[in-house]
Short mmCIF file of C-alpha atoms in Angstrom, two decimals:
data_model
loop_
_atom_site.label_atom_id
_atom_site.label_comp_id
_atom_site.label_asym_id
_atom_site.label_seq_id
_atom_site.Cartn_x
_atom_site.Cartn_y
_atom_site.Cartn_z
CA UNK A 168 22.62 107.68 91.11
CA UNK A 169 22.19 110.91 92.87
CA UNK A 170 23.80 109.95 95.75
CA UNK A 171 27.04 108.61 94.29
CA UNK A 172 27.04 111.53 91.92
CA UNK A 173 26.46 114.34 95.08
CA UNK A 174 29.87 112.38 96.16
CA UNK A 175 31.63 112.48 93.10
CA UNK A 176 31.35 116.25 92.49
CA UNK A 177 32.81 117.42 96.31
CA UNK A 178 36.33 116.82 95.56
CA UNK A 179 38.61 118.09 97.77
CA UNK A 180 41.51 120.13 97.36
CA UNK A 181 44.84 117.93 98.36
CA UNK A 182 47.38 120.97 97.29
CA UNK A 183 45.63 123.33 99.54
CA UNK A 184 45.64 120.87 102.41
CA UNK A 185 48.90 119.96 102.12
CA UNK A 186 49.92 123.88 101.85
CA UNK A 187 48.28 124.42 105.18
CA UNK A 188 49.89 121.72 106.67
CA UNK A 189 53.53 123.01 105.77
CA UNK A 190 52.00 126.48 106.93
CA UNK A 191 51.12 125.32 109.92
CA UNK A 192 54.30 123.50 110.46
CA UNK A 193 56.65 126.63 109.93
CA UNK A 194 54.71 128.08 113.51
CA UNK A 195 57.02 126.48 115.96
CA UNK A 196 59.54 124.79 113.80
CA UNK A 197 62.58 123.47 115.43
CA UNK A 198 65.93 123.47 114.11
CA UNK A 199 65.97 119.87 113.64
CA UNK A 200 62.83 120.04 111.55
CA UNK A 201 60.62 119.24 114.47
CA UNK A 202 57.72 121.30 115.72
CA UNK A 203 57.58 122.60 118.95
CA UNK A 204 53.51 124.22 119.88
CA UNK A 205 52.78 123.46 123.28
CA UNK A 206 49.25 124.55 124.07
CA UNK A 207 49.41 127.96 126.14
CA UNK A 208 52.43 129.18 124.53
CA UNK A 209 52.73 132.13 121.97
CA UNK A 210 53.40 129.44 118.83
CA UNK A 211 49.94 127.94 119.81
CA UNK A 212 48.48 131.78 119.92
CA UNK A 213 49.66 132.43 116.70
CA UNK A 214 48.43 129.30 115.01
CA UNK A 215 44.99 129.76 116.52
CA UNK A 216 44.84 132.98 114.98
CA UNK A 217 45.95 131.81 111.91
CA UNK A 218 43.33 128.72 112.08
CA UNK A 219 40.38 131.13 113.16
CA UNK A 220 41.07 133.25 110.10
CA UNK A 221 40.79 131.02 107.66
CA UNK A 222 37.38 129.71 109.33
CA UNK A 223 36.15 132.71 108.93
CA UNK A 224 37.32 132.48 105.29
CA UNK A 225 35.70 129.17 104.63
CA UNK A 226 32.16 130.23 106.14
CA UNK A 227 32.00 129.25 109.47
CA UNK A 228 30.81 131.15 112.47
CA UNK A 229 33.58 130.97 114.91
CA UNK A 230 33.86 130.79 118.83
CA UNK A 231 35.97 129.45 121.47
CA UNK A 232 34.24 127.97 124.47
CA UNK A 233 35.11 128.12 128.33
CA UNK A 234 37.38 125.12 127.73
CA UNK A 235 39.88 126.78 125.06
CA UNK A 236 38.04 125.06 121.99
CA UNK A 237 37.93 126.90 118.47
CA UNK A 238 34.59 125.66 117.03
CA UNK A 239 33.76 126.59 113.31
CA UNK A 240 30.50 126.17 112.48
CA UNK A 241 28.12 125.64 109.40
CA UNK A 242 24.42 125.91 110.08
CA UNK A 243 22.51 122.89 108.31
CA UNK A 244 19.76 122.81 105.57
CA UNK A 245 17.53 121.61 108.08
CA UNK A 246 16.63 123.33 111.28
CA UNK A 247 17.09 121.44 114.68
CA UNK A 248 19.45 118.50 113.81
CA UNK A 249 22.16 117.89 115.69
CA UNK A 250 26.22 118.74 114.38
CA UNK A 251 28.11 116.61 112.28
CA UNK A 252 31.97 117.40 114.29
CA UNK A 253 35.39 116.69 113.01
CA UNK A 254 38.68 117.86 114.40
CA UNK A 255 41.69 117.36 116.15
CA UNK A 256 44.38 119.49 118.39
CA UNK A 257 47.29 121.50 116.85
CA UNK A 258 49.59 121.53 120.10
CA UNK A 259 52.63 119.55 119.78
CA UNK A 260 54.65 117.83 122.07
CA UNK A 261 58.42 119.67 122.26
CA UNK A 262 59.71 117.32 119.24
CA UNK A 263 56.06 116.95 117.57
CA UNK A 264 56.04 116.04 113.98
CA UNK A 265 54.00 118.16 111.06
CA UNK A 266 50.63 115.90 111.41
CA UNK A 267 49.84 114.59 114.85
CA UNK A 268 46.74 116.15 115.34
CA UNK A 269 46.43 119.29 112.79
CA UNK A 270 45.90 116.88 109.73
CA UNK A 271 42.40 116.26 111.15
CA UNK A 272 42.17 119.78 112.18
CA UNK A 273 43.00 121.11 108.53
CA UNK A 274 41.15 118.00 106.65
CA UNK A 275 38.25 119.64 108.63
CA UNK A 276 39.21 123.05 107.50
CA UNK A 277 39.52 121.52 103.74
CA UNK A 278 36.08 119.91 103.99
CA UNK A 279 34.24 123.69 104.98
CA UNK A 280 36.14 125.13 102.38
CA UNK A 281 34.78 122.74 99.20
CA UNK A 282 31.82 123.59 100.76
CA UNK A 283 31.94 126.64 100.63
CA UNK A 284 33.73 126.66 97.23
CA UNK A 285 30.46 124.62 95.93
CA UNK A 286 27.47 126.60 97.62
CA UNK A 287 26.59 124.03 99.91
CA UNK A 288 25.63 122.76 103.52
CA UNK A 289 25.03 119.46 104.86
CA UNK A 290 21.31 118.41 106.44
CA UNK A 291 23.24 118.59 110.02
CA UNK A 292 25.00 121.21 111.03
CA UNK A 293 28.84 120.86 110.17
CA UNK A 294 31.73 122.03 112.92
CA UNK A 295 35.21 121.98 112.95
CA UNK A 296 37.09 122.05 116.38
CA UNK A 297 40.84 122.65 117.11
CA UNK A 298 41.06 121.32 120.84
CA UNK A 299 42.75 123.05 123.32
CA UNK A 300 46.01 121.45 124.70
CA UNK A 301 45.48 117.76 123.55
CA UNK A 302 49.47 116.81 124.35
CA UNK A 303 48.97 117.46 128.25
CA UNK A 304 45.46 118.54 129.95
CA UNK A 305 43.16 117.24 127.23
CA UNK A 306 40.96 119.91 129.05
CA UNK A 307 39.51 121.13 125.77
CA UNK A 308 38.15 117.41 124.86
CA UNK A 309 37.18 116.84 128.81
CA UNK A 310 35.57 120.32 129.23
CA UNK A 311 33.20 119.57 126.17
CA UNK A 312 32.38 116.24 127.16
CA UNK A 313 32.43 117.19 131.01
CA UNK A 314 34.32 114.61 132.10
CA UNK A 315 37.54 117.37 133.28
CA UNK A 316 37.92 117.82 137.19
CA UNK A 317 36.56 120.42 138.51
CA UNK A 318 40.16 120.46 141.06
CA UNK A 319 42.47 123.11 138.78
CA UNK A 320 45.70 120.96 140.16
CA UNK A 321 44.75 118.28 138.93
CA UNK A 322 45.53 119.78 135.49
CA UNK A 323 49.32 119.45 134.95
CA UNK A 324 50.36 121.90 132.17
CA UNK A 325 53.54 121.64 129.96
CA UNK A 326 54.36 125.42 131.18
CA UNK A 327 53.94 124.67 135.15
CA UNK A 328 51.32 127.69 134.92
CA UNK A 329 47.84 127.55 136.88
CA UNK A 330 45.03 126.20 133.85
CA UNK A 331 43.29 129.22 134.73
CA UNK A 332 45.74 131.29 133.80
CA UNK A 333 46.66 129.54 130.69
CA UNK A 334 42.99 128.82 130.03
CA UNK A 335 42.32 132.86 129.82
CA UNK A 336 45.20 133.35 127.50
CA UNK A 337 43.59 131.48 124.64
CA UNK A 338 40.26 132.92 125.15
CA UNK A 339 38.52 130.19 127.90
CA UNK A 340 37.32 131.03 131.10
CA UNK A 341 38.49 128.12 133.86
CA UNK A 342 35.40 130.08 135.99
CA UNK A 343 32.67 128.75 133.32
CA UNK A 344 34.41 125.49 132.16
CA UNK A 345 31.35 123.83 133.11
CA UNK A 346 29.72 125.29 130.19
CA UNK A 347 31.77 124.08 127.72
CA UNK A 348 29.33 120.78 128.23
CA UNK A 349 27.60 120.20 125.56
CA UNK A 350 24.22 118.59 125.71
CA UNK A 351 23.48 115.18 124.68
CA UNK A 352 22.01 116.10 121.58
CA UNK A 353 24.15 118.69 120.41
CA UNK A 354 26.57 116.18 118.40
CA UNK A 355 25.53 113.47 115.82
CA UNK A 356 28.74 112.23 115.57
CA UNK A 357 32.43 112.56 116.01
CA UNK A 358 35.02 111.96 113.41
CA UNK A 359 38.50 112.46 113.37
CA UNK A 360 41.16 111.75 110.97
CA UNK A 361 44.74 111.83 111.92
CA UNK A 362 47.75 110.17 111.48
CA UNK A 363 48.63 106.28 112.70
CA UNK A 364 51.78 107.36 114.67
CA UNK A 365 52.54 103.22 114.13
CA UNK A 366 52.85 101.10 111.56
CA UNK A 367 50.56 98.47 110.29
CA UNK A 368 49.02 100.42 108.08
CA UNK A 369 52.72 100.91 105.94
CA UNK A 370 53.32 97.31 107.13
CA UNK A 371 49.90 95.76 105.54
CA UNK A 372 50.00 98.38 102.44
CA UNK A 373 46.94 99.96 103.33
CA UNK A 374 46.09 103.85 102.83
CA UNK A 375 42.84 103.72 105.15
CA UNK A 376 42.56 102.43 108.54
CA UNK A 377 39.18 102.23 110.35
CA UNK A 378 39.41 102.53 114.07
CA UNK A 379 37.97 100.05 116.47
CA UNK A 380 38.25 102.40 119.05
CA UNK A 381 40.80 103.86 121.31
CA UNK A 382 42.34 101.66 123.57
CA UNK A 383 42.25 101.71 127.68
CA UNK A 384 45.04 102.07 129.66
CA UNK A 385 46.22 101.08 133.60
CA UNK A 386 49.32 102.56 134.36
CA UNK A 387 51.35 101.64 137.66
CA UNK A 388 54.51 102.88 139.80
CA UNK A 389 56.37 99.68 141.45
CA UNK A 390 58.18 100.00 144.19
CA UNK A 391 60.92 97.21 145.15
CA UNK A 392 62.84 97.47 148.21
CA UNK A 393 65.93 95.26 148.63
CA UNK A 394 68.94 96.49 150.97
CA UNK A 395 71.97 98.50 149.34
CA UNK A 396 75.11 96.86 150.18
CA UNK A 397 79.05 96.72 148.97
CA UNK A 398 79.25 94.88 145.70
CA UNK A 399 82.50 93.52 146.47
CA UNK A 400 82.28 92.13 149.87
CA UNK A 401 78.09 91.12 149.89
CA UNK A 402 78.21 86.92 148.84
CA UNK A 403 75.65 86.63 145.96
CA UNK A 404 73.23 84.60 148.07
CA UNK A 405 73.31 87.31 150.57
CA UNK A 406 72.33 89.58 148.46
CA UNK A 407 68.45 91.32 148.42
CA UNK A 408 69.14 93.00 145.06
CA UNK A 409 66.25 95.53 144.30
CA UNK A 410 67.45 96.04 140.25
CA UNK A 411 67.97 92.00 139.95
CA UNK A 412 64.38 91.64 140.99
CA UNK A 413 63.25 94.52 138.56
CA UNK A 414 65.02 92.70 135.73
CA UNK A 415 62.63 89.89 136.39
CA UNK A 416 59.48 92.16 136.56
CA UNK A 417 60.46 93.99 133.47
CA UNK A 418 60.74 90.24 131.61
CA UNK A 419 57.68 89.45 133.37
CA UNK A 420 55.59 92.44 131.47
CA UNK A 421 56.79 91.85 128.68
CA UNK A 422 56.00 88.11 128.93
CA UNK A 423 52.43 88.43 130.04
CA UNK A 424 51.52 90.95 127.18
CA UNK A 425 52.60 88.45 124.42
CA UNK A 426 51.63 85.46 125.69
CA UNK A 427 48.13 86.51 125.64
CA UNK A 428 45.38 85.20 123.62
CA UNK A 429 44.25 88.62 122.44
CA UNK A 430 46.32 91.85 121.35
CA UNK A 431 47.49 93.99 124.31
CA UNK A 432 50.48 95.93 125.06
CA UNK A 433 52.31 95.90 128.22
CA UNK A 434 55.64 98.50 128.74
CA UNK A 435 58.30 99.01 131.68
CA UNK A 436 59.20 102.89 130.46
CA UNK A 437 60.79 103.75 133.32
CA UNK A 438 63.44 102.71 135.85
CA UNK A 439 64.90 104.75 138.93
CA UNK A 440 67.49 102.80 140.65
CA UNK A 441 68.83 103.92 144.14
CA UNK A 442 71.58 105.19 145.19
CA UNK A 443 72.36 103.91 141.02
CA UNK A 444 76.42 103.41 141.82
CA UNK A 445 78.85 101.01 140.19
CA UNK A 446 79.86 99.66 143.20
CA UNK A 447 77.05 99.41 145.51
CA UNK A 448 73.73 96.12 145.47
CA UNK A 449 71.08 98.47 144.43
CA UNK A 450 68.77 98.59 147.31
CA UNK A 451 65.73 100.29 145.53
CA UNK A 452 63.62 100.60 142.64
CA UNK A 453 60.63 102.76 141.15
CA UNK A 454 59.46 101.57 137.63
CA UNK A 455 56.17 102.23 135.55
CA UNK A 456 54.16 99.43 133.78
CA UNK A 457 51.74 100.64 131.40
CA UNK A 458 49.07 98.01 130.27
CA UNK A 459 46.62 99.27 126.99
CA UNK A 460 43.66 97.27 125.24
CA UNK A 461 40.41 98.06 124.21
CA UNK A 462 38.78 95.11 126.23
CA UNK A 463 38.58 96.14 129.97
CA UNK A 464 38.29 92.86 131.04
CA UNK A 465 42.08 91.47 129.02
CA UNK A 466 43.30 94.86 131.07
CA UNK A 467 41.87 93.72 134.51
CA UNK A 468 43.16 89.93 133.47
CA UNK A 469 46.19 91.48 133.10
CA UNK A 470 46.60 93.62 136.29
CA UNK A 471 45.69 90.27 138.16
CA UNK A 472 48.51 88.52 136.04
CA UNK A 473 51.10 91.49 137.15
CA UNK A 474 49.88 91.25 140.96
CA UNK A 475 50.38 87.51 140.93
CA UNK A 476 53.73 87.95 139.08
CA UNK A 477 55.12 90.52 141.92
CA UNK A 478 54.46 88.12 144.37
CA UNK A 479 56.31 84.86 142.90
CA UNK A 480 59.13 87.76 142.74
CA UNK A 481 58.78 89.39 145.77
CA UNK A 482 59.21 85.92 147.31
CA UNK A 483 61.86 84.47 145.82
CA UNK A 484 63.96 87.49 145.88
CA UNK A 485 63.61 88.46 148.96
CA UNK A 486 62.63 92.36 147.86
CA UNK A 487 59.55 93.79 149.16
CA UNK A 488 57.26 94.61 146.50
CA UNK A 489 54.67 97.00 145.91
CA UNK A 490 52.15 98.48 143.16
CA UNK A 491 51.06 101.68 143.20
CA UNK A 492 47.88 102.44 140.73
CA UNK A 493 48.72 105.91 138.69
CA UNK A 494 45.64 106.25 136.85
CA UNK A 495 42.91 104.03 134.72
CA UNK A 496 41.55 105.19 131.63
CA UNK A 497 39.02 103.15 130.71
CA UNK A 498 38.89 102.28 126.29
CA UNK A 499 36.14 104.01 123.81
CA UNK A 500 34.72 101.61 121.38
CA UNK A 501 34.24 103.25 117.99
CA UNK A 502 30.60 103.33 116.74
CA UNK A 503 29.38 101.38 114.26
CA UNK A 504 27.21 102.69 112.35
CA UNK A 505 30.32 105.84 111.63
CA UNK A 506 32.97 102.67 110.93
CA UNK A 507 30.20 101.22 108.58
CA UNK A 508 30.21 104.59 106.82
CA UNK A 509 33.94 104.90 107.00
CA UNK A 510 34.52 101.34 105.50
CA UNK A 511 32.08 102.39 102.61
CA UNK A 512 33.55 105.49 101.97
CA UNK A 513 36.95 104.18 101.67
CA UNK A 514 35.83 101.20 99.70
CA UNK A 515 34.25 103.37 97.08
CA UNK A 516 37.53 105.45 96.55
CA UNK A 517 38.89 102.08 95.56
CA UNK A 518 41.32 102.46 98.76
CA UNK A 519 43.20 99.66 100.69
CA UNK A 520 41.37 99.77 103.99
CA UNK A 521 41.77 97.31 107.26
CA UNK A 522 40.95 98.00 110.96
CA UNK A 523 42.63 98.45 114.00
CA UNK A 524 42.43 99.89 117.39
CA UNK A 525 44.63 102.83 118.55
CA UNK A 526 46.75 102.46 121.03
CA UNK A 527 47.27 106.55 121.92
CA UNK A 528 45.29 108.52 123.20
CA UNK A 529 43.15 111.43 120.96
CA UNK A 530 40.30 113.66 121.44
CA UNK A 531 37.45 111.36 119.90
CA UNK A 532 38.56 109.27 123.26
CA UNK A 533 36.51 111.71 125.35
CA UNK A 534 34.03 113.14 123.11
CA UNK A 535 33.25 109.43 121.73
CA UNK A 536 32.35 108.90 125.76
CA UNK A 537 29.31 110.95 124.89
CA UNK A 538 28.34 110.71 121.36
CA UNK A 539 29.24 108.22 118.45
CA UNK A 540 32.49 108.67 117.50
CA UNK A 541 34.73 107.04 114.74
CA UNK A 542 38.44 107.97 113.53
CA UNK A 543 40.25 107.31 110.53
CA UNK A 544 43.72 106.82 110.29
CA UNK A 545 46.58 107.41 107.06
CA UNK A 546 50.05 106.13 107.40
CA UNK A 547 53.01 107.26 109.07
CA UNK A 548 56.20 106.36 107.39
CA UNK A 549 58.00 104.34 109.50
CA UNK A 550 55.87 104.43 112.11
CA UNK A 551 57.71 107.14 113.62
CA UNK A 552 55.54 110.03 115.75
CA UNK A 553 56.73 112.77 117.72
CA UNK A 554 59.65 113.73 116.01
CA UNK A 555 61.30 115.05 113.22
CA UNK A 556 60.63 112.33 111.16
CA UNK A 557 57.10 111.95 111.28
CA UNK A 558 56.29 111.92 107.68
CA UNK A 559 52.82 110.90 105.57
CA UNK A 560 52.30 111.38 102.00
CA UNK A 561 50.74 114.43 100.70
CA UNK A 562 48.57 111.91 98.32
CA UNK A 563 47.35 110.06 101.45
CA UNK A 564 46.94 113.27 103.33
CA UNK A 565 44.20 114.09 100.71
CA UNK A 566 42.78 110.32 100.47
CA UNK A 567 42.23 110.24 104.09
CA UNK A 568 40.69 113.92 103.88
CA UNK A 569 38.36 112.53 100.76
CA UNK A 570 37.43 109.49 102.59
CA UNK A 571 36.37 111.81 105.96
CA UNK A 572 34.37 114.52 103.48
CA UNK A 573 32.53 111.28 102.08
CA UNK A 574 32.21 109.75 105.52
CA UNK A 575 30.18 112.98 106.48
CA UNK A 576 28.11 112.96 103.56
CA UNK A 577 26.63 109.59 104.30
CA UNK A 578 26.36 110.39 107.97
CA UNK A 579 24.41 113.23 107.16
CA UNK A 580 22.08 111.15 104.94
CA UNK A 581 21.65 108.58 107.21
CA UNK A 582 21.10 109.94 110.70
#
């Protein structure tokens, strides 16, 4: 009884939330009603400032580490746990949306401040933490969880300016980044809450969704080389026509990825055709196949399933072929014990909950390398992201807020 009563008296506060949020959102603003906050730049200056002060006003002890991270802390009842850690990033992309990312930045914010409202601390120490420049290093997550390069251009920033430079602007220190590791028992867990940017969640009418994990993904560059030639005088079956022979790869993808037992996702995004004339046989292509799961295996059984595919092509056509690997990021399984407690917490709200990986990327990929990790999604209307009309209720802003605070408090009692 104590337990489910401790619960039921930390309510959180869904108009101040969602006040934050359009706070937050007028830093940047576009005139389209999209947010522009790249990290480094002054919008993302000014909302940091604007975040750190009301940490302070909520309790915590603020800092930002060597890799750009504004931590809030709140020391624990009992000495010499490890944190409890929720957060998020509040860079956009150039056409961001209100919620990618700061929701689970503010929900955090909204979580110190009942607490703070009510007297109280957790067991575990509690810590909020904006991470720096999400939408293009990650170095914030990777310098915490020490998986960032120590090779500074190998960090491509959204301003084209060295990361130490833009590293030092927001209060890091590329020089130290290796300190920004924390220690494998600094963290208890990791949980985030942020926004689907899909939607099943709208689609199944479900408020909650409990993470499997964040997905893995290969990406590759695929070069085909036919022979640019007049389009009126070359004979059709003289042809070596490099965009003909894309067309087939492109159906290819997109025939491997649903014909697939499991649930993967396999995209052709791009397409650079050479020399791209009305009149000429292309003679060469460059596109980019993106493959995501969270099984590594369906992604290596479908890399092998690509390779094989090129080859049929490559033959038949007459193009030379080739794959170029871009990068390989492998997936990050969600803990189970923190989807247990997510499932629970959700359950006892009385909200519609189902599960479901995520397919894009987020901070608890990197930290949830390290430590348990868990994320909770609300829906997006639409499923749109990254734009102006990213949209989720203010009432499921606050649900999926509620269900993180209560998530926490069973964490803390049961770790």
């Amino acid at each position: 009884m104590h337990q489910s009563l401790e619960t039921e008296l930390l309510r959180v506060d869904g108009v101040r939330l969602n006040a934050g949020l359009d706070r937050m959102a007028a830093i940047g603003t576009n005139p389209d009603g999209s947010v522009c906050r790249r990290g480094f730049t002054e919008q993302d200056v000014e909302a940091r400032i604007l975040l750190s002060g009301w940490m302070k006003d909520a309790g915590l002890e603020v800092r930002i580490d060597t890799a750009g991270n504004l931590i809030g802390r709140l020391e624990g009842a009992v000495p010499g746990l490890p944190a409890l850690v929720t957060g998020s990033h509040i860079d956009t992309v150039p056409t961001g949306g209100r919620y990618d990312g700061v929701l689970g930045v503010l929900a955090g914010l909204e979580i110190a401040r009942t607490l703070h409202r009510r007297g109280r601390s957790l067991q575990h120490p509690f810590e909020v933490i904006a991470f720096a420049d999400e939408e293009s290093t990650m170095v914030g997550c990777k310098g915490m969880s020490g998986t960032a390069s120590c090779d500074p251009s190998s960090f491509v920033t959204s301003n084209g300016k060295p990361i130490q430079d833009n590293l030092s602007m927001i209060g890091g220190d590329w020089s130290n980044l290796a300190s920004a590791r924390r220690s494998d028992d600094a963290i208890a867990a990791f949980v985030e809450l942020h926004v689907e940017q899909g939607g099943v969640l709208e689609q199944r009418g479900d408020v909650i969704g409990t993470v499997d994990g964040v997905v893995g993904q290969k990406r590759f560059t695929v070069v085909i080389e036919g022979q640019a030639n007049h389009a009126g005088t070359t004979p059709m079956n003289d042809r070596l026509d490099a965009l003909a022979a894309a067309a087939r790869v492109v159906l290819a993808v997109e025939q491997m990825a649903v014909e697939h037992p499991g649930d993967p996702v396999a995209t052709v995004g791009r397409l650079q055709v050479w020399p791209n004339a009305a009149n000429v046989v292309p003679g060469s292509v460059q596109l980019t196949v993106d493959l995501r799961d969270l099984d590594s295996s369906v992604l290596d059984q479908l890399s092998n399933t690509l390779m094989n595919a090129l080859e049929r092509i490559g033959e038949s056509s007459g193009c030379a072929i080739r794959l170029d690997p871009q990068f390989d990021v492998a997936p990050t399984p969600a803990d189970q014990t923190v989807k247990q407690a997510i499932t629970a917490s959700a359950g006892a709200l009385g909200l519609k909950t189902s599960s479901l990986p995520s397919r894009a990327s987020h901070d608890a990929q990197e930290i949830g390398r390290r430590w348990p990790m868990g994320m909770i999604f609300v829906p997006s209307r639409d499923g749109l992201s990254h734009s102006a009309g990213e949209f989720t209720e203010a009432s499921h802003c606050e649900a999926g807020t509620q269900v993180l605070l209560d998530t926490l408090l069973r964490l803390d009692r049961t770790l």
